[in-house]
PDB file of C-alpha atoms and ligand atoms in Angstrom:
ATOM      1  CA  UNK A 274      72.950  32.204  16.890  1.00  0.00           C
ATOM      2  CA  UNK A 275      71.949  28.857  15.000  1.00  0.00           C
ATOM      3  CA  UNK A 276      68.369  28.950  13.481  1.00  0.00           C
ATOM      4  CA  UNK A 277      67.154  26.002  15.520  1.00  0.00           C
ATOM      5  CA  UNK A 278      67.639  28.026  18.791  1.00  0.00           C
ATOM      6  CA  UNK A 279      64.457  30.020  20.264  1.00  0.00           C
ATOM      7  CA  UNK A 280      63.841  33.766  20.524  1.00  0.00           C
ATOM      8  CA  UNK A 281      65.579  35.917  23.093  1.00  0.00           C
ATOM      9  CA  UNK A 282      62.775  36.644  24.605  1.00  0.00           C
ATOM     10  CA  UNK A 283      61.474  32.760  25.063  1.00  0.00           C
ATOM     11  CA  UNK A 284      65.333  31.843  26.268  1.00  0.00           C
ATOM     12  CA  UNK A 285      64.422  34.734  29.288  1.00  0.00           C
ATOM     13  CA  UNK A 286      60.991  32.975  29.885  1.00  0.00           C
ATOM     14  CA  UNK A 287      63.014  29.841  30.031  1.00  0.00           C
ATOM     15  CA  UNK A 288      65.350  31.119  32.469  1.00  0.00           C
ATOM     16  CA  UNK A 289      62.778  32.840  34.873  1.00  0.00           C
ATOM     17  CA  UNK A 290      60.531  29.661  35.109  1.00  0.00           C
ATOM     18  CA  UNK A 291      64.095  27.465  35.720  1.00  0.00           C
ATOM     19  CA  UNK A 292      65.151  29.963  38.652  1.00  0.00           C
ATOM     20  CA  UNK A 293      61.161  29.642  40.025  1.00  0.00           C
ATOM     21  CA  UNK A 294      62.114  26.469  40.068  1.00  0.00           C
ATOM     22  CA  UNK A 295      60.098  24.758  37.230  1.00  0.00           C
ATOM     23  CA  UNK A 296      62.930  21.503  36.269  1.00  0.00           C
ATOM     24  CA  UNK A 297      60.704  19.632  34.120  1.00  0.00           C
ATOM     25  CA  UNK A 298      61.979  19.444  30.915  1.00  0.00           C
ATOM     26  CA  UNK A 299      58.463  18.197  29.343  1.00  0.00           C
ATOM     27  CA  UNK A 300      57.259  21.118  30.937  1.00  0.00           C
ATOM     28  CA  UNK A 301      59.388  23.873  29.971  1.00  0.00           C
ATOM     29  CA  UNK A 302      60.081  22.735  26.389  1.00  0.00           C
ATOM     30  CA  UNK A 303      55.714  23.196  26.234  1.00  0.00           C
ATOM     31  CA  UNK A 304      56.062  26.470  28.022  1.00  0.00           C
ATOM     32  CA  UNK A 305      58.524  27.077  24.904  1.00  0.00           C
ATOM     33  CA  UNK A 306      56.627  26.294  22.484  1.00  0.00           C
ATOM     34  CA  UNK A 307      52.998  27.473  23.416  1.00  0.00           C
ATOM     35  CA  UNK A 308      52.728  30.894  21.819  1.00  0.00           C
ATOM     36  CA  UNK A 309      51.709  33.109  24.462  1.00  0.00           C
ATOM     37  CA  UNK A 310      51.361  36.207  22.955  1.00  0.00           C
ATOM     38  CA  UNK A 311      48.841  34.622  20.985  1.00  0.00           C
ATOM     39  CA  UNK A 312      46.752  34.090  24.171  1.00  0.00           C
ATOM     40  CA  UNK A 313      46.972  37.587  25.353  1.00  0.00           C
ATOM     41  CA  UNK A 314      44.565  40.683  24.096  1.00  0.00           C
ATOM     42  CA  UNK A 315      46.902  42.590  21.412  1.00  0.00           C
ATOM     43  CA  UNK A 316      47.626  45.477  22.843  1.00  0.00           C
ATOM     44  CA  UNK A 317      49.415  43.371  25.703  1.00  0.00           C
ATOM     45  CA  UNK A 318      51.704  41.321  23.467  1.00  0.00           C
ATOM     46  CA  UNK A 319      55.079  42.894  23.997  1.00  0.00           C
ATOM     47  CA  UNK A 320      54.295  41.729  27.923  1.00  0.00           C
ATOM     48  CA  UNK A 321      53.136  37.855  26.872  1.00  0.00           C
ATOM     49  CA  UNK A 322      56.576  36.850  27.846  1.00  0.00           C
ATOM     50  CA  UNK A 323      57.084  38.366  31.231  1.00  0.00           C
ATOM     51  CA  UNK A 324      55.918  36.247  34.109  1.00  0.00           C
ATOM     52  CA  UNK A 325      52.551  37.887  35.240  1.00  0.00           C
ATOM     53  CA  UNK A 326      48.873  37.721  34.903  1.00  0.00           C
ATOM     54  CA  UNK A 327      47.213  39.755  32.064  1.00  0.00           C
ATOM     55  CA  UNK A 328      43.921  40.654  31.947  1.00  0.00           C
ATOM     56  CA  UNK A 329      41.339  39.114  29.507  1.00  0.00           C
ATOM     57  CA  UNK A 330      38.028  39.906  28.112  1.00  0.00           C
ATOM     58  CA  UNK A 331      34.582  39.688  30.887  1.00  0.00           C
ATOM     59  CA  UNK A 332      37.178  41.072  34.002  1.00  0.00           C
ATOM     60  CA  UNK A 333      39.125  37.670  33.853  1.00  0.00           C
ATOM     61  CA  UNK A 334      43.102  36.982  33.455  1.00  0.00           C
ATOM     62  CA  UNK A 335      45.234  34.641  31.402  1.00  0.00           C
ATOM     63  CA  UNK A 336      47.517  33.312  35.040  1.00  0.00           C
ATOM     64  CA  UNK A 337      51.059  33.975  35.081  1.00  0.00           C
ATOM     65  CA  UNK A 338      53.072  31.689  33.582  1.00  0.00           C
ATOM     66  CA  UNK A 339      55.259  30.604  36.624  1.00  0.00           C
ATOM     67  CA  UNK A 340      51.945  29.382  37.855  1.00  0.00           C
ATOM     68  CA  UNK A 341      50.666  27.670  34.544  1.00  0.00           C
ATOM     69  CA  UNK A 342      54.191  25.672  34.191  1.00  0.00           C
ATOM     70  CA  UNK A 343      54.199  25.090  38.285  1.00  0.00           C
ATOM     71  CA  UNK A 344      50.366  23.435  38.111  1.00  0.00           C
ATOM     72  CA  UNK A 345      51.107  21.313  34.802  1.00  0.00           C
ATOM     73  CA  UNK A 346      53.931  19.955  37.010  1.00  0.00           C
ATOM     74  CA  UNK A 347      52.316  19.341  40.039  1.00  0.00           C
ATOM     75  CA  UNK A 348      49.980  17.287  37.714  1.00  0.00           C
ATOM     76  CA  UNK A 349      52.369  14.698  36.617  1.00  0.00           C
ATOM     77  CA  UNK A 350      50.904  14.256  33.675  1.00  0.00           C
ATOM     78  CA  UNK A 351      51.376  11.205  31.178  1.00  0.00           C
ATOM     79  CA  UNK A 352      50.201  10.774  27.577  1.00  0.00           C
ATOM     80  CA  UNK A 353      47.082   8.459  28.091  1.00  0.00           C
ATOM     81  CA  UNK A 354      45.593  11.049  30.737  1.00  0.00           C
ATOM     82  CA  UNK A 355      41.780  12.742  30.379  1.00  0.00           C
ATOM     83  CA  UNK A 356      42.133  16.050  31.603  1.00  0.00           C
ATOM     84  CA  UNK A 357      39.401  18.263  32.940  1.00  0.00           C
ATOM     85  CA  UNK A 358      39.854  21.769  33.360  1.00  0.00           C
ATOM     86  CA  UNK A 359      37.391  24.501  35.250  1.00  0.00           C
ATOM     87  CA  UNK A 360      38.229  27.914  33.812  1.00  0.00           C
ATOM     88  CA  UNK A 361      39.197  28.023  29.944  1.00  0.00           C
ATOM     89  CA  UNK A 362      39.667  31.885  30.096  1.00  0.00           C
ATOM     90  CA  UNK A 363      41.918  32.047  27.475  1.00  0.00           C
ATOM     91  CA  UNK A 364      42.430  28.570  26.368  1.00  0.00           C
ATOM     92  CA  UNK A 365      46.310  29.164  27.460  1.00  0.00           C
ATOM     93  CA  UNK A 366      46.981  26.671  30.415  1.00  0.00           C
ATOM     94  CA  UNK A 367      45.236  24.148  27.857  1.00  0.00           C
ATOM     95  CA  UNK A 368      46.951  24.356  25.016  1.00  0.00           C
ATOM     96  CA  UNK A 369      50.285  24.277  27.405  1.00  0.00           C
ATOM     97  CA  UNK A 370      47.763  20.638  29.080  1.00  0.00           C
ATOM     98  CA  UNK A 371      46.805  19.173  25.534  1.00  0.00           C
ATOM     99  CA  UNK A 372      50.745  19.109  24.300  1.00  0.00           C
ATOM    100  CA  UNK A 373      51.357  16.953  27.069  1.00  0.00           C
ATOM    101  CA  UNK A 374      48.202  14.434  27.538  1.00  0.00           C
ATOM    102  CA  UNK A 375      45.659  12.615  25.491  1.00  0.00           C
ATOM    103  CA  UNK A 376      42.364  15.185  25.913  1.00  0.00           C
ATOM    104  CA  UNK A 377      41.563  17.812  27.796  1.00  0.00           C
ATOM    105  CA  UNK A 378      37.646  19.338  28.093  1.00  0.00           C
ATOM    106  CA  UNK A 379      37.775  23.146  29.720  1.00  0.00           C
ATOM    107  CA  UNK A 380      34.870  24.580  31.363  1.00  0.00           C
ATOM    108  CA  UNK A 381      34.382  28.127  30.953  1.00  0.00           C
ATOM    109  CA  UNK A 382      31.128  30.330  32.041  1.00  0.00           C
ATOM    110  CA  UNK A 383      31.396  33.369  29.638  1.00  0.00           C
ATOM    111  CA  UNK A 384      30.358  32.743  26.172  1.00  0.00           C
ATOM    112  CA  UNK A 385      32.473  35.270  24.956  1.00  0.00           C
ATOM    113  CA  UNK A 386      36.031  33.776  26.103  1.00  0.00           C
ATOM    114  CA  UNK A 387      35.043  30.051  25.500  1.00  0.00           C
ATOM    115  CA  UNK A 388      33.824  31.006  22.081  1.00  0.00           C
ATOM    116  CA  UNK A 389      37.498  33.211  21.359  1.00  0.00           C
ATOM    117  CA  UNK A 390      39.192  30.168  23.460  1.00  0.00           C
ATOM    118  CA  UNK A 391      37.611  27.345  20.667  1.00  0.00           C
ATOM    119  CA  UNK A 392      38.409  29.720  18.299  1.00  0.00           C
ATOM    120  CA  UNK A 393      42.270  30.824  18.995  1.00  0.00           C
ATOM    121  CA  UNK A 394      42.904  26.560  19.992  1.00  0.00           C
ATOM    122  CA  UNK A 395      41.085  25.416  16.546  1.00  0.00           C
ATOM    123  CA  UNK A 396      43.410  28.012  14.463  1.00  0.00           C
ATOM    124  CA  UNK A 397      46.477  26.841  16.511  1.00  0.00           C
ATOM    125  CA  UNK A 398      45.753  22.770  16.214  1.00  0.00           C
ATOM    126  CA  UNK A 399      45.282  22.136  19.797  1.00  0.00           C
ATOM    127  CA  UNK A 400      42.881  19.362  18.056  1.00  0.00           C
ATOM    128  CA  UNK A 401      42.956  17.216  21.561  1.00  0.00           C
ATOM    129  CA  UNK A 402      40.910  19.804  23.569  1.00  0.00           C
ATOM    130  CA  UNK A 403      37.279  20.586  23.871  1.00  0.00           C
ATOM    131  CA  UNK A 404      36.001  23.941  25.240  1.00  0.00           C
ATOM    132  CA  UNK A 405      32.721  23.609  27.049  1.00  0.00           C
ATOM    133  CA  UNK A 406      30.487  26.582  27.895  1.00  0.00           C
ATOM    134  CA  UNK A 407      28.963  25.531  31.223  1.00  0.00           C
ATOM    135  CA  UNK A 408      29.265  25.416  35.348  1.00  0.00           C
ATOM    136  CA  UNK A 409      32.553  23.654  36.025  1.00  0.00           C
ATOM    137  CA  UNK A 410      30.938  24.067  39.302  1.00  0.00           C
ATOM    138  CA  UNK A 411      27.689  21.921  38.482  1.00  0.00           C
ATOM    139  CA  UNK A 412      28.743  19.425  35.655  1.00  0.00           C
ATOM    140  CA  UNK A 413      26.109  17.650  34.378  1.00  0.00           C
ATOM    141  CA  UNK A 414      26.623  13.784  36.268  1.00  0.00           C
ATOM    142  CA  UNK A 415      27.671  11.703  32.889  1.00  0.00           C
ATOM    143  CA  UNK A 416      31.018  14.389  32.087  1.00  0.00           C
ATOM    144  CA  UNK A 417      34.337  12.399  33.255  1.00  0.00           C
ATOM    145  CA  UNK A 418      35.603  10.436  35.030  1.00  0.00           C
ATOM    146  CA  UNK A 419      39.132  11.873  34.380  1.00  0.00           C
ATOM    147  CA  UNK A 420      42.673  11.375  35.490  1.00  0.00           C
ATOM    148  CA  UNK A 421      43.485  14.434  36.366  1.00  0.00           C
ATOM    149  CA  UNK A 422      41.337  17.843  37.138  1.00  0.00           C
ATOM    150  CA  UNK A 423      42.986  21.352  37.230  1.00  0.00           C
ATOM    151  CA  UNK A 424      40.983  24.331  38.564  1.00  0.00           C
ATOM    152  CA  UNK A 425      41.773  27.745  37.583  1.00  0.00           C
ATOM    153  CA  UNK A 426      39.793  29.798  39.138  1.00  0.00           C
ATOM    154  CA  UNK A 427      39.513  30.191  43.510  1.00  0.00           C
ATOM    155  CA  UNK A 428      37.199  28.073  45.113  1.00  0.00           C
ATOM    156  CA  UNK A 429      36.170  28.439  49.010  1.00  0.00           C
ATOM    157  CA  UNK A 430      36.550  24.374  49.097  1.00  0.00           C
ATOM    158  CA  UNK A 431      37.270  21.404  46.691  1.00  0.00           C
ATOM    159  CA  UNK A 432      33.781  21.097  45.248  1.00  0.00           C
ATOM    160  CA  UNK A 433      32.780  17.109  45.970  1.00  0.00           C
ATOM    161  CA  UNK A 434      31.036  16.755  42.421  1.00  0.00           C
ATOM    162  CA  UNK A 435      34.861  17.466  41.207  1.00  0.00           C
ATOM    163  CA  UNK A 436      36.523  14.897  43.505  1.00  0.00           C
ATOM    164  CA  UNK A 437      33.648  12.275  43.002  1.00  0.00           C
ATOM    165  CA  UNK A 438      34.876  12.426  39.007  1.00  0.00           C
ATOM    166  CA  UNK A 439      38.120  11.930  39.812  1.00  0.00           C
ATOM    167  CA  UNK A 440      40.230   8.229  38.990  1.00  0.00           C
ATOM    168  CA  UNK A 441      41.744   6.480  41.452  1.00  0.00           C
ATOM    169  CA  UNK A 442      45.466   7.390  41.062  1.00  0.00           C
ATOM    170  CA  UNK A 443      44.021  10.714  40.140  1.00  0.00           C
ATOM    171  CA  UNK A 444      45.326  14.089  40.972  1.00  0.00           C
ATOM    172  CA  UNK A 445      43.254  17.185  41.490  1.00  0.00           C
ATOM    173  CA  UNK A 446      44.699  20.674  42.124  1.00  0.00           C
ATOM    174  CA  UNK A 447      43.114  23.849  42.792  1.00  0.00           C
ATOM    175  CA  UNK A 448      43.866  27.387  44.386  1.00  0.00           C
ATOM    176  CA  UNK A 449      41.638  27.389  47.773  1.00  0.00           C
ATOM    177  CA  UNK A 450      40.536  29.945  49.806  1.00  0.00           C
ATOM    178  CA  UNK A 451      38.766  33.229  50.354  1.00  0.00           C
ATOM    179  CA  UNK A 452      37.800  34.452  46.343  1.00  0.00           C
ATOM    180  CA  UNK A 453      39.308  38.294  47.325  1.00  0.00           C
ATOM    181  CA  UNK A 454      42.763  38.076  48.348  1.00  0.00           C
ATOM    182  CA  UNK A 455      45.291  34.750  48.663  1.00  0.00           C
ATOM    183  CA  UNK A 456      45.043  31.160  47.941  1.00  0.00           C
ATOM    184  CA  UNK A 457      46.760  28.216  48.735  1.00  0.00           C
ATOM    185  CA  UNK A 458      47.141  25.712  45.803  1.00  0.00           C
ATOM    186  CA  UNK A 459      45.906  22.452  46.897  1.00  0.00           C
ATOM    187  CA  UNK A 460      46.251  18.933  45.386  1.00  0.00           C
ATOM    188  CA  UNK A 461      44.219  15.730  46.238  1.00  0.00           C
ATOM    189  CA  UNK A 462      45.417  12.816  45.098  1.00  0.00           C
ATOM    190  CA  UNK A 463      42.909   9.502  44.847  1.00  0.00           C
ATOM    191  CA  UNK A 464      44.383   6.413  45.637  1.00  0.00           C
ATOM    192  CA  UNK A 465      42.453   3.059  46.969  1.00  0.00           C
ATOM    193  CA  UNK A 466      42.963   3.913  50.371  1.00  0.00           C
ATOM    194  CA  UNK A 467      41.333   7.305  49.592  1.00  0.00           C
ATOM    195  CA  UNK A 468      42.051  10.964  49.625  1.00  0.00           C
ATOM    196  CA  UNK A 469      45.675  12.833  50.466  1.00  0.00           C
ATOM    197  CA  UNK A 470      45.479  15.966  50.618  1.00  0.00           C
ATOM    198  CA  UNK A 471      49.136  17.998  50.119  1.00  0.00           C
ATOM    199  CA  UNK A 472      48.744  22.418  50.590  1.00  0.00           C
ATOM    200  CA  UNK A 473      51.596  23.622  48.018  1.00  0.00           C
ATOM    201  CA  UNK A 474      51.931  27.641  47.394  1.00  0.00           C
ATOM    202  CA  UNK A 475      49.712  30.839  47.703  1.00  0.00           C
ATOM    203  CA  UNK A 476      48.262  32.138  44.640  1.00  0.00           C
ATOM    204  CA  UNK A 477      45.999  34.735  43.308  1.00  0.00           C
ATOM    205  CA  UNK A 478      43.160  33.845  41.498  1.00  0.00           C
ATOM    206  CA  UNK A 479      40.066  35.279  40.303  1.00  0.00           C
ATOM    207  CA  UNK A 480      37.096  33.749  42.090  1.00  0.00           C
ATOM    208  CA  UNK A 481      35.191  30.861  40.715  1.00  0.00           C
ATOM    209  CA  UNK A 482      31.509  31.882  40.497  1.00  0.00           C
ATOM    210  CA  UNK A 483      28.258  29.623  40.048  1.00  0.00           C
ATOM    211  CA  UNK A 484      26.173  29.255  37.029  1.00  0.00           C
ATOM    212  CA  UNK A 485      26.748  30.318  33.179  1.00  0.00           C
ATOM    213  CA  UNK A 486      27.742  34.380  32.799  1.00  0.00           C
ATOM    214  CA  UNK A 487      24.103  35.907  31.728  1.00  0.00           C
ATOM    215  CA  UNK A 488      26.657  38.273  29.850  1.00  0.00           C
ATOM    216  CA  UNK A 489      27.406  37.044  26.566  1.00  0.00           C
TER     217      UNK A 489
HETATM  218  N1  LIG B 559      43.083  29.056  32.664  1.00  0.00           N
HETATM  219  C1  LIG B 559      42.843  30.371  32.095  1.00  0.00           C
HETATM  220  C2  LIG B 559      42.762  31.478  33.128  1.00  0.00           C
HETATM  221  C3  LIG B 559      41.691  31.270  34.103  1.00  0.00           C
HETATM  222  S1  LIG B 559      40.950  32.737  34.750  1.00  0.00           S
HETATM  223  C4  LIG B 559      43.887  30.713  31.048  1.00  0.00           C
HETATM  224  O1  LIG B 559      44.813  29.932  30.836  1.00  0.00           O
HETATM  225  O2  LIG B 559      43.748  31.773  30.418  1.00  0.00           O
HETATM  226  C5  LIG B 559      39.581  31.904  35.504  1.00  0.00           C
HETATM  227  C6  LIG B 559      38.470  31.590  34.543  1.00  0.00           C
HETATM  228  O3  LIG B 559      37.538  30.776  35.248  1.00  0.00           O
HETATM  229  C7  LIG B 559      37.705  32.822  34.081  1.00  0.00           C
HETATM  230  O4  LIG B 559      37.668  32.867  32.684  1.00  0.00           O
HETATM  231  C8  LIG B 559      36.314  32.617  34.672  1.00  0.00           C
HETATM  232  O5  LIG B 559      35.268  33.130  33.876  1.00  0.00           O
HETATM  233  C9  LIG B 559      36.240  31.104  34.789  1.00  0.00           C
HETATM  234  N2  LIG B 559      35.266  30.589  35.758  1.00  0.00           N
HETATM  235  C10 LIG B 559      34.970  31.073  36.974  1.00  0.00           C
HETATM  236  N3  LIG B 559      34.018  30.323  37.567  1.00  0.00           N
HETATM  237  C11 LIG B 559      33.719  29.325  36.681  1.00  0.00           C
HETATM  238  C12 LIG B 559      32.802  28.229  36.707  1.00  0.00           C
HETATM  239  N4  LIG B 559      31.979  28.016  37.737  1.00  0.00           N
HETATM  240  N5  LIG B 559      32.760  27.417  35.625  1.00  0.00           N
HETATM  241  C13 LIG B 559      33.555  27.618  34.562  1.00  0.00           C
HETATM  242  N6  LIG B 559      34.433  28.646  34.479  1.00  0.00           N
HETATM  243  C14 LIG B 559      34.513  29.494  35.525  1.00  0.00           C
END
């Protein structure tokens, strides 16, 4: 094996996301070189490259990584974009968001995984991203507007005060439906005639609750 060639374990990660069919090569080269066992608590890092959820600290997961690579796809994402995401959990699907765009802010509503989140992206040089403890729910009116918005957490519907701070030629996806049981991944796209909506796959996500965790 040449040096310059990855892991056997990250060739296998490659592979599974390829037959999920992920074909982005932007996208999977990221997927590559995010280190996802450094997202992941450290007892689970042997399982970082296998494609499935993990839990987190505060009852929450880092998604599975077919999912991650599927939504950073879906948002067609170009180097000038402002990227808002609800749900920093771990910080992973950012640092996977801030390789490929200009800035992304992500929301998060525990203290204790938006403060490990700042810390883990800071000590990685994910400089381009901002971790925000707040309501991704219930921004305060002068955040955005951005070019793209990526929910990570279920929501019953597309909350307006999202789609109101979206561009026009702005994409916004997000896993909708009932917060116990399955999802369908939605994207809304803004363009000057309005709003398409486009239903994609079922997910699983854990549900996206209102206000900041009084847990710290
Ligand atoms: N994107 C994350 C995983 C998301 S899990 C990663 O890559 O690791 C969903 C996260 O959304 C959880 O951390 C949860 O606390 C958070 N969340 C739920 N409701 C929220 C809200 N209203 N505002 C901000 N974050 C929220």
């Amino acid at each position: 094996m040449t040096s310059n060639q990855p892991p056997p374990e990250k060739m296998m990660f490659q592979l599974a996301l390829r037959r999920r069919g992920i074909s982005d090569q932007t996208v999977l080269r990221t997927m590559e070189e995010v280190p996802r066992d450094l997202f992941v608590e450290a007892s689970d890092r042997d399982a970082a490259y296998r494609d499935s959820a993990l839990p987190i600290a505060c009852g929450q997961t880092i998604s599975q990584p077919f999912v991650v690579a599927y939504m950073t796809e879906q948002l067609q994402l170009q180097k000038s974009h402002r990227v808002l995401e609800i749900g920093a959990g771990s910080g992973y699907q950012a640092a996977v968001l801030s390789r490929l765009t200009r800035e992304v802010l992500t929301v998060e509503r525990y203290r204790k995984l938006a403060d490990a989140a700042r810390a883990r992206l800071e000590k990685l040089d994910y400089h381009n991203v901002e971790v925000m403890l707040g309501d991704g729910l219930n921004l305060p009116p002068n955040i955005g507007p951005f070019d793209r918005i990526i929910v990570t957490a279920a929501v019953e519907q597309i909350p307006e005060n999202l789609v109101e701070r979206l561009e026009v030629g702005g994409i916004l996806i997000a896993p909708v439906g009932p917060h116990q049981g399955v999802q369908t991944l939605t994207r809304l796209s803004r363009t000057e005639a309005g709003i398409e909506r486009r239903e994609l796959v079922e997910v699983r996500f854990v549900p996206a609750l209102p206000g900041v965790a009084r847990e710290l």
